């Protein structure tokens, strides 16, 4: 038996990859934990609805930033605020090179600000681009450097977060 409305495929847009789809789902989980709980079906339905709203506006690009803004607006228009037990931290390495001291300062500052928060979602974007701005190919050396940088961020996050916080790290 087929449904009258066909569901949309989240991979319609070729420029978006699985990592960005996961980031969108995690964003929704951080913003709407009281609405969805751990129900992935509801998260996907919300994600598809917001993406459809973006597609209906021809001048609006289908980017993560636009998606998260619309999701935040949806949360704000619901009359209830984001639960205090959730935090969403975005660290973007676009247009800069990798500097461990800068990363340490930024991550420590953000985690201190959200100390005691039950669930923290930390999104790290464009780390590979910051490490290798002109790189076109993956090599063993580059992959090793990338893994070392992610381990460094993992350790920083572990060190600067409180023991009662659950950290969700996602690298895009």
JSON list of C-alpha atoms in Angstrom, two decimals:
[
{"chain": "A", "resi": 1, "resn": "UNK", "atom": "CA", "xyz": [0.00, 0.00, 0.00]},
{"chain": "A", "resi": 2, "resn": "UNK", "atom": "CA", "xyz": [1.47, 3.32, -0.97]},
{"chain": "A", "resi": 3, "resn": "UNK", "atom": "CA", "xyz": [0.95, 6.58, 0.82]},
{"chain": "A", "resi": 4, "resn": "UNK", "atom": "CA", "xyz": [-0.63, 9.52, -1.05]},
{"chain": "A", "resi": 5, "resn": "UNK", "atom": "CA", "xyz": [2.35, 11.73, -0.26]},
{"chain": "A", "resi": 6, "resn": "UNK", "atom": "CA", "xyz": [5.76, 10.45, -1.18]},
{"chain": "A", "resi": 7, "resn": "UNK", "atom": "CA", "xyz": [8.56, 11.24, 1.19]},
{"chain": "A", "resi": 8, "resn": "UNK", "atom": "CA", "xyz": [11.38, 13.36, -0.14]},
{"chain": "A", "resi": 9, "resn": "UNK", "atom": "CA", "xyz": [14.85, 11.95, -0.43]},
{"chain": "A", "resi": 10, "resn": "UNK", "atom": "CA", "xyz": [17.33, 13.85, 1.72]},
{"chain": "A", "resi": 11, "resn": "UNK", "atom": "CA", "xyz": [20.03, 13.23, -0.87]},
{"chain": "A", "resi": 12, "resn": "UNK", "atom": "CA", "xyz": [18.31, 15.25, -3.60]},
{"chain": "A", "resi": 13, "resn": "UNK", "atom": "CA", "xyz": [20.89, 17.97, -3.38]},
{"chain": "A", "resi": 14, "resn": "UNK", "atom": "CA", "xyz": [24.27, 16.70, -4.65]},
{"chain": "A", "resi": 15, "resn": "UNK", "atom": "CA", "xyz": [26.33, 19.26, -2.73]},
{"chain": "A", "resi": 16, "resn": "UNK", "atom": "CA", "xyz": [25.12, 18.00, 0.63]},
{"chain": "A", "resi": 17, "resn": "UNK", "atom": "CA", "xyz": [26.73, 14.92, 2.11]},
{"chain": "A", "resi": 18, "resn": "UNK", "atom": "CA", "xyz": [25.95, 12.51, 4.93]},
{"chain": "A", "resi": 19, "resn": "UNK", "atom": "CA", "xyz": [27.91, 14.60, 7.44]},
{"chain": "A", "resi": 20, "resn": "UNK", "atom": "CA", "xyz": [25.73, 17.64, 6.88]},
{"chain": "A", "resi": 21, "resn": "UNK", "atom": "CA", "xyz": [22.58, 15.54, 7.14]},
{"chain": "A", "resi": 22, "resn": "UNK", "atom": "CA", "xyz": [23.81, 14.22, 10.49]},
{"chain": "A", "resi": 23, "resn": "UNK", "atom": "CA", "xyz": [24.60, 17.76, 11.62]},
{"chain": "A", "resi": 24, "resn": "UNK", "atom": "CA", "xyz": [21.05, 18.81, 10.74]},
{"chain": "A", "resi": 25, "resn": "UNK", "atom": "CA", "xyz": [19.59, 15.90, 12.71]},
{"chain": "A", "resi": 26, "resn": "UNK", "atom": "CA", "xyz": [21.83, 16.67, 15.71]},
{"chain": "A", "resi": 27, "resn": "UNK", "atom": "CA", "xyz": [20.82, 20.33, 15.50]},
{"chain": "A", "resi": 28, "resn": "UNK", "atom": "CA", "xyz": [17.17, 19.35, 15.69]},
{"chain": "A", "resi": 29, "resn": "UNK", "atom": "CA", "xyz": [17.85, 16.93, 18.55]},
{"chain": "A", "resi": 30, "resn": "UNK", "atom": "CA", "xyz": [19.57, 19.75, 20.47]},
{"chain": "A", "resi": 31, "resn": "UNK", "atom": "CA", "xyz": [16.75, 22.23, 19.79]},
{"chain": "A", "resi": 32, "resn": "UNK", "atom": "CA", "xyz": [13.74, 19.92, 20.22]},
{"chain": "A", "resi": 33, "resn": "UNK", "atom": "CA", "xyz": [14.63, 17.21, 22.78]},
{"chain": "A", "resi": 34, "resn": "UNK", "atom": "CA", "xyz": [11.30, 17.66, 24.55]},
{"chain": "A", "resi": 35, "resn": "UNK", "atom": "CA", "xyz": [9.38, 17.27, 21.28]},
{"chain": "A", "resi": 36, "resn": "UNK", "atom": "CA", "xyz": [11.18, 14.30, 19.75]},
{"chain": "A", "resi": 37, "resn": "UNK", "atom": "CA", "xyz": [12.92, 12.47, 22.60]},
{"chain": "A", "resi": 38, "resn": "UNK", "atom": "CA", "xyz": [15.03, 9.80, 20.92]},
{"chain": "A", "resi": 39, "resn": "UNK", "atom": "CA", "xyz": [12.60, 9.21, 18.05]},
{"chain": "A", "resi": 40, "resn": "UNK", "atom": "CA", "xyz": [14.66, 9.36, 14.85]},
{"chain": "A", "resi": 41, "resn": "UNK", "atom": "CA", "xyz": [11.51, 9.17, 12.71]},
{"chain": "A", "resi": 42, "resn": "UNK", "atom": "CA", "xyz": [10.22, 12.44, 14.17]},
{"chain": "A", "resi": 43, "resn": "UNK", "atom": "CA", "xyz": [13.63, 14.07, 13.73]},
{"chain": "A", "resi": 44, "resn": "UNK", "atom": "CA", "xyz": [13.71, 13.07, 10.06]},
{"chain": "A", "resi": 45, "resn": "UNK", "atom": "CA", "xyz": [10.17, 14.36, 9.56]},
{"chain": "A", "resi": 46, "resn": "UNK", "atom": "CA", "xyz": [11.12, 17.73, 11.06]},
{"chain": "A", "resi": 47, "resn": "UNK", "atom": "CA", "xyz": [14.31, 17.83, 8.97]},
{"chain": "A", "resi": 48, "resn": "UNK", "atom": "CA", "xyz": [12.41, 17.05, 5.77]},
{"chain": "A", "resi": 49, "resn": "UNK", "atom": "CA", "xyz": [9.81, 19.71, 6.56]},
{"chain": "A", "resi": 50, "resn": "UNK", "atom": "CA", "xyz": [12.42, 22.41, 7.12]},
{"chain": "A", "resi": 51, "resn": "UNK", "atom": "CA", "xyz": [14.31, 21.39, 3.97]},
{"chain": "A", "resi": 52, "resn": "UNK", "atom": "CA", "xyz": [11.06, 21.54, 1.98]},
{"chain": "A", "resi": 53, "resn": "UNK", "atom": "CA", "xyz": [10.49, 25.04, 3.33]},
{"chain": "A", "resi": 54, "resn": "UNK", "atom": "CA", "xyz": [13.97, 26.03, 2.12]},
{"chain": "A", "resi": 55, "resn": "UNK", "atom": "CA", "xyz": [13.31, 24.55, -1.33]},
{"chain": "A", "resi": 56, "resn": "UNK", "atom": "CA", "xyz": [10.10, 26.56, -1.63]},
{"chain": "A", "resi": 57, "resn": "UNK", "atom": "CA", "xyz": [12.11, 29.78, -1.36]},
{"chain": "A", "resi": 58, "resn": "UNK", "atom": "CA", "xyz": [14.10, 29.90, -4.63]},
{"chain": "A", "resi": 59, "resn": "UNK", "atom": "CA", "xyz": [16.49, 32.66, -3.52]},
{"chain": "A", "resi": 60, "resn": "UNK", "atom": "CA", "xyz": [17.47, 30.86, -0.29]},
{"chain": "A", "resi": 61, "resn": "UNK", "atom": "CA", "xyz": [20.55, 28.58, -0.43]},
{"chain": "A", "resi": 62, "resn": "UNK", "atom": "CA", "xyz": [20.23, 25.11, 1.10]},
{"chain": "A", "resi": 63, "resn": "UNK", "atom": "CA", "xyz": [23.05, 25.48, 3.63]},
{"chain": "A", "resi": 64, "resn": "UNK", "atom": "CA", "xyz": [23.46, 24.34, 7.20]},
{"chain": "A", "resi": 65, "resn": "UNK", "atom": "CA", "xyz": [23.39, 27.94, 8.44]},
{"chain": "A", "resi": 66, "resn": "UNK", "atom": "CA", "xyz": [20.01, 28.63, 6.81]},
{"chain": "A", "resi": 67, "resn": "UNK", "atom": "CA", "xyz": [18.67, 25.32, 8.10]},
{"chain": "A", "resi": 68, "resn": "UNK", "atom": "CA", "xyz": [19.76, 26.01, 11.69]},
{"chain": "A", "resi": 69, "resn": "UNK", "atom": "CA", "xyz": [18.33, 29.54, 11.57]},
{"chain": "A", "resi": 70, "resn": "UNK", "atom": "CA", "xyz": [14.95, 28.21, 10.41]},
{"chain": "A", "resi": 71, "resn": "UNK", "atom": "CA", "xyz": [15.01, 25.51, 13.09]},
{"chain": "A", "resi": 72, "resn": "UNK", "atom": "CA", "xyz": [15.81, 28.12, 15.75]},
{"chain": "A", "resi": 73, "resn": "UNK", "atom": "CA", "xyz": [12.98, 30.33, 14.47]},
{"chain": "A", "resi": 74, "resn": "UNK", "atom": "CA", "xyz": [10.63, 27.36, 14.64]},
{"chain": "A", "resi": 75, "resn": "UNK", "atom": "CA", "xyz": [11.64, 26.73, 18.23]},
{"chain": "A", "resi": 76, "resn": "UNK", "atom": "CA", "xyz": [11.18, 30.41, 19.08]},
{"chain": "A", "resi": 77, "resn": "UNK", "atom": "CA", "xyz": [7.74, 30.59, 17.45]},
{"chain": "A", "resi": 78, "resn": "UNK", "atom": "CA", "xyz": [6.52, 27.59, 19.44]},
{"chain": "A", "resi": 79, "resn": "UNK", "atom": "CA", "xyz": [6.22, 29.70, 22.60]},
{"chain": "A", "resi": 80, "resn": "UNK", "atom": "CA", "xyz": [8.66, 27.57, 24.55]},
{"chain": "A", "resi": 81, "resn": "UNK", "atom": "CA", "xyz": [12.35, 28.27, 24.73]},
{"chain": "A", "resi": 82, "resn": "UNK", "atom": "CA", "xyz": [15.20, 25.84, 24.16]},
{"chain": "A", "resi": 83, "resn": "UNK", "atom": "CA", "xyz": [15.62, 23.71, 27.29]},
{"chain": "A", "resi": 84, "resn": "UNK", "atom": "CA", "xyz": [18.37, 25.03, 29.54]},
{"chain": "A", "resi": 85, "resn": "UNK", "atom": "CA", "xyz": [19.83, 21.56, 29.72]},
{"chain": "A", "resi": 86, "resn": "UNK", "atom": "CA", "xyz": [20.93, 21.74, 26.05]},
{"chain": "A", "resi": 87, "resn": "UNK", "atom": "CA", "xyz": [23.62, 23.85, 24.37]},
{"chain": "A", "resi": 88, "resn": "UNK", "atom": "CA", "xyz": [24.63, 24.16, 20.75]},
{"chain": "A", "resi": 89, "resn": "UNK", "atom": "CA", "xyz": [28.21, 25.30, 20.00]},
{"chain": "A", "resi": 90, "resn": "UNK", "atom": "CA", "xyz": [29.44, 25.96, 16.48]},
{"chain": "A", "resi": 91, "resn": "UNK", "atom": "CA", "xyz": [33.18, 26.31, 15.78]},
{"chain": "A", "resi": 92, "resn": "UNK", "atom": "CA", "xyz": [33.99, 27.15, 12.19]},
{"chain": "A", "resi": 93, "resn": "UNK", "atom": "CA", "xyz": [37.54, 27.06, 10.84]},
{"chain": "A", "resi": 94, "resn": "UNK", "atom": "CA", "xyz": [36.58, 28.63, 7.49]},
{"chain": "A", "resi": 95, "resn": "UNK", "atom": "CA", "xyz": [39.10, 31.11, 6.12]},
{"chain": "A", "resi": 96, "resn": "UNK", "atom": "CA", "xyz": [41.70, 30.46, 8.80]},
{"chain": "A", "resi": 97, "resn": "UNK", "atom": "CA", "xyz": [44.54, 28.06, 9.35]},
{"chain": "A", "resi": 98, "resn": "UNK", "atom": "CA", "xyz": [44.78, 25.48, 12.10]},
{"chain": "A", "resi": 99, "resn": "UNK", "atom": "CA", "xyz": [46.21, 26.89, 15.31]},
{"chain": "A", "resi": 100, "resn": "UNK", "atom": "CA", "xyz": [45.97, 24.61, 18.37]},
{"chain": "A", "resi": 101, "resn": "UNK", "atom": "CA", "xyz": [46.20, 27.54, 20.79]},
{"chain": "A", "resi": 102, "resn": "UNK", "atom": "CA", "xyz": [43.33, 29.35, 19.11]},
{"chain": "A", "resi": 103, "resn": "UNK", "atom": "CA", "xyz": [41.27, 26.17, 19.10]},
{"chain": "A", "resi": 104, "resn": "UNK", "atom": "CA", "xyz": [42.01, 25.61, 22.79]},
{"chain": "A", "resi": 105, "resn": "UNK", "atom": "CA", "xyz": [41.02, 29.17, 23.68]},
{"chain": "A", "resi": 106, "resn": "UNK", "atom": "CA", "xyz": [37.78, 29.06, 21.71]},
{"chain": "A", "resi": 107, "resn": "UNK", "atom": "CA", "xyz": [36.69, 25.61, 22.90]},
{"chain": "A", "resi": 108, "resn": "UNK", "atom": "CA", "xyz": [37.54, 26.36, 26.54]},
{"chain": "A", "resi": 109, "resn": "UNK", "atom": "CA", "xyz": [35.65, 29.67, 26.43]},
{"chain": "A", "resi": 110, "resn": "UNK", "atom": "CA", "xyz": [32.52, 28.07, 24.93]},
{"chain": "A", "resi": 111, "resn": "UNK", "atom": "CA", "xyz": [32.53, 25.08, 27.29]},
{"chain": "A", "resi": 112, "resn": "UNK", "atom": "CA", "xyz": [33.01, 27.34, 30.33]},
{"chain": "A", "resi": 113, "resn": "UNK", "atom": "CA", "xyz": [30.03, 29.38, 29.19]},
{"chain": "A", "resi": 114, "resn": "UNK", "atom": "CA", "xyz": [27.89, 26.21, 29.11]},
{"chain": "A", "resi": 115, "resn": "UNK", "atom": "CA", "xyz": [29.30, 24.54, 32.23]},
{"chain": "A", "resi": 116, "resn": "UNK", "atom": "CA", "xyz": [26.76, 22.32, 33.94]},
{"chain": "A", "resi": 117, "resn": "UNK", "atom": "CA", "xyz": [24.66, 21.90, 30.80]},
{"chain": "A", "resi": 118, "resn": "UNK", "atom": "CA", "xyz": [23.33, 18.37, 30.51]},
{"chain": "A", "resi": 119, "resn": "UNK", "atom": "CA", "xyz": [23.72, 17.93, 26.72]},
{"chain": "A", "resi": 120, "resn": "UNK", "atom": "CA", "xyz": [26.23, 19.88, 24.63]},
{"chain": "A", "resi": 121, "resn": "UNK", "atom": "CA", "xyz": [26.36, 19.60, 20.86]},
{"chain": "A", "resi": 122, "resn": "UNK", "atom": "CA", "xyz": [29.72, 20.77, 19.48]},
{"chain": "A", "resi": 123, "resn": "UNK", "atom": "CA", "xyz": [29.90, 21.16, 15.70]},
{"chain": "A", "resi": 124, "resn": "UNK", "atom": "CA", "xyz": [33.39, 21.65, 14.23]},
{"chain": "A", "resi": 125, "resn": "UNK", "atom": "CA", "xyz": [33.30, 22.78, 10.61]},
{"chain": "A", "resi": 126, "resn": "UNK", "atom": "CA", "xyz": [36.05, 22.96, 7.97]},
{"chain": "A", "resi": 127, "resn": "UNK", "atom": "CA", "xyz": [38.86, 21.54, 10.12]},
{"chain": "A", "resi": 128, "resn": "UNK", "atom": "CA", "xyz": [40.36, 19.69, 7.15]},
{"chain": "A", "resi": 129, "resn": "UNK", "atom": "CA", "xyz": [40.33, 22.92, 5.12]},
{"chain": "A", "resi": 130, "resn": "UNK", "atom": "CA", "xyz": [42.09, 24.77, 7.97]},
{"chain": "A", "resi": 131, "resn": "UNK", "atom": "CA", "xyz": [44.79, 22.10, 8.17]},
{"chain": "A", "resi": 132, "resn": "UNK", "atom": "CA", "xyz": [45.40, 21.90, 4.42]},
{"chain": "A", "resi": 133, "resn": "UNK", "atom": "CA", "xyz": [44.06, 25.02, 2.66]},
{"chain": "A", "resi": 134, "resn": "UNK", "atom": "CA", "xyz": [45.40, 24.14, -0.79]},
{"chain": "A", "resi": 135, "resn": "UNK", "atom": "CA", "xyz": [45.22, 20.34, -0.60]},
{"chain": "A", "resi": 136, "resn": "UNK", "atom": "CA", "xyz": [43.40, 18.54, -3.38]},
{"chain": "A", "resi": 137, "resn": "UNK", "atom": "CA", "xyz": [44.06, 14.92, -2.43]},
{"chain": "A", "resi": 138, "resn": "UNK", "atom": "CA", "xyz": [44.01, 12.80, 0.70]},
{"chain": "A", "resi": 139, "resn": "UNK", "atom": "CA", "xyz": [47.35, 11.35, 1.67]},
{"chain": "A", "resi": 140, "resn": "UNK", "atom": "CA", "xyz": [48.42, 9.24, 4.61]},
{"chain": "A", "resi": 141, "resn": "UNK", "atom": "CA", "xyz": [50.31, 12.17, 6.12]},
{"chain": "A", "resi": 142, "resn": "UNK", "atom": "CA", "xyz": [47.33, 14.52, 5.78]},
{"chain": "A", "resi": 143, "resn": "UNK", "atom": "CA", "xyz": [44.95, 11.94, 7.19]},
{"chain": "A", "resi": 144, "resn": "UNK", "atom": "CA", "xyz": [47.28, 11.39, 10.14]},
{"chain": "A", "resi": 145, "resn": "UNK", "atom": "CA", "xyz": [47.46, 15.15, 10.81]},
{"chain": "A", "resi": 146, "resn": "UNK", "atom": "CA", "xyz": [43.67, 15.39, 10.62]},
{"chain": "A", "resi": 147, "resn": "UNK", "atom": "CA", "xyz": [43.23, 12.53, 13.10]},
{"chain": "A", "resi": 148, "resn": "UNK", "atom": "CA", "xyz": [45.75, 14.17, 15.44]},
{"chain": "A", "resi": 149, "resn": "UNK", "atom": "CA", "xyz": [43.80, 17.46, 15.29]},
{"chain": "A", "resi": 150, "resn": "UNK", "atom": "CA", "xyz": [40.50, 15.69, 16.03]},
{"chain": "A", "resi": 151, "resn": "UNK", "atom": "CA", "xyz": [42.08, 13.86, 18.96]},
{"chain": "A", "resi": 152, "resn": "UNK", "atom": "CA", "xyz": [43.38, 17.20, 20.23]},
{"chain": "A", "resi": 153, "resn": "UNK", "atom": "CA", "xyz": [39.87, 18.67, 20.08]},
{"chain": "A", "resi": 154, "resn": "UNK", "atom": "CA", "xyz": [38.41, 15.53, 21.70]},
{"chain": "A", "resi": 155, "resn": "UNK", "atom": "CA", "xyz": [40.87, 15.83, 24.60]},
{"chain": "A", "resi": 156, "resn": "UNK", "atom": "CA", "xyz": [40.19, 19.56, 24.99]},
{"chain": "A", "resi": 157, "resn": "UNK", "atom": "CA", "xyz": [36.48, 18.87, 25.11]},
{"chain": "A", "resi": 158, "resn": "UNK", "atom": "CA", "xyz": [36.94, 16.13, 27.68]},
{"chain": "A", "resi": 159, "resn": "UNK", "atom": "CA", "xyz": [39.20, 18.35, 29.80]},
{"chain": "A", "resi": 160, "resn": "UNK", "atom": "CA", "xyz": [37.06, 21.53, 29.74]},
{"chain": "A", "resi": 161, "resn": "UNK", "atom": "CA", "xyz": [33.60, 20.00, 30.11]},
{"chain": "A", "resi": 162, "resn": "UNK", "atom": "CA", "xyz": [31.98, 19.06, 33.37]},
{"chain": "A", "resi": 163, "resn": "UNK", "atom": "CA", "xyz": [31.54, 15.42, 34.28]},
{"chain": "A", "resi": 164, "resn": "UNK", "atom": "CA", "xyz": [27.76, 15.77, 34.27]},
{"chain": "A", "resi": 165, "resn": "UNK", "atom": "CA", "xyz": [27.71, 17.00, 30.65]},
{"chain": "A", "resi": 166, "resn": "UNK", "atom": "CA", "xyz": [27.19, 14.70, 27.72]},
{"chain": "A", "resi": 167, "resn": "UNK", "atom": "CA", "xyz": [29.15, 16.02, 24.74]},
{"chain": "A", "resi": 168, "resn": "UNK", "atom": "CA", "xyz": [28.14, 15.29, 21.14]},
{"chain": "A", "resi": 169, "resn": "UNK", "atom": "CA", "xyz": [31.03, 16.07, 18.78]},
{"chain": "A", "resi": 170, "resn": "UNK", "atom": "CA", "xyz": [30.51, 16.28, 15.05]},
{"chain": "A", "resi": 171, "resn": "UNK", "atom": "CA", "xyz": [33.16, 17.16, 12.47]},
{"chain": "A", "resi": 172, "resn": "UNK", "atom": "CA", "xyz": [32.04, 18.52, 9.10]}
]
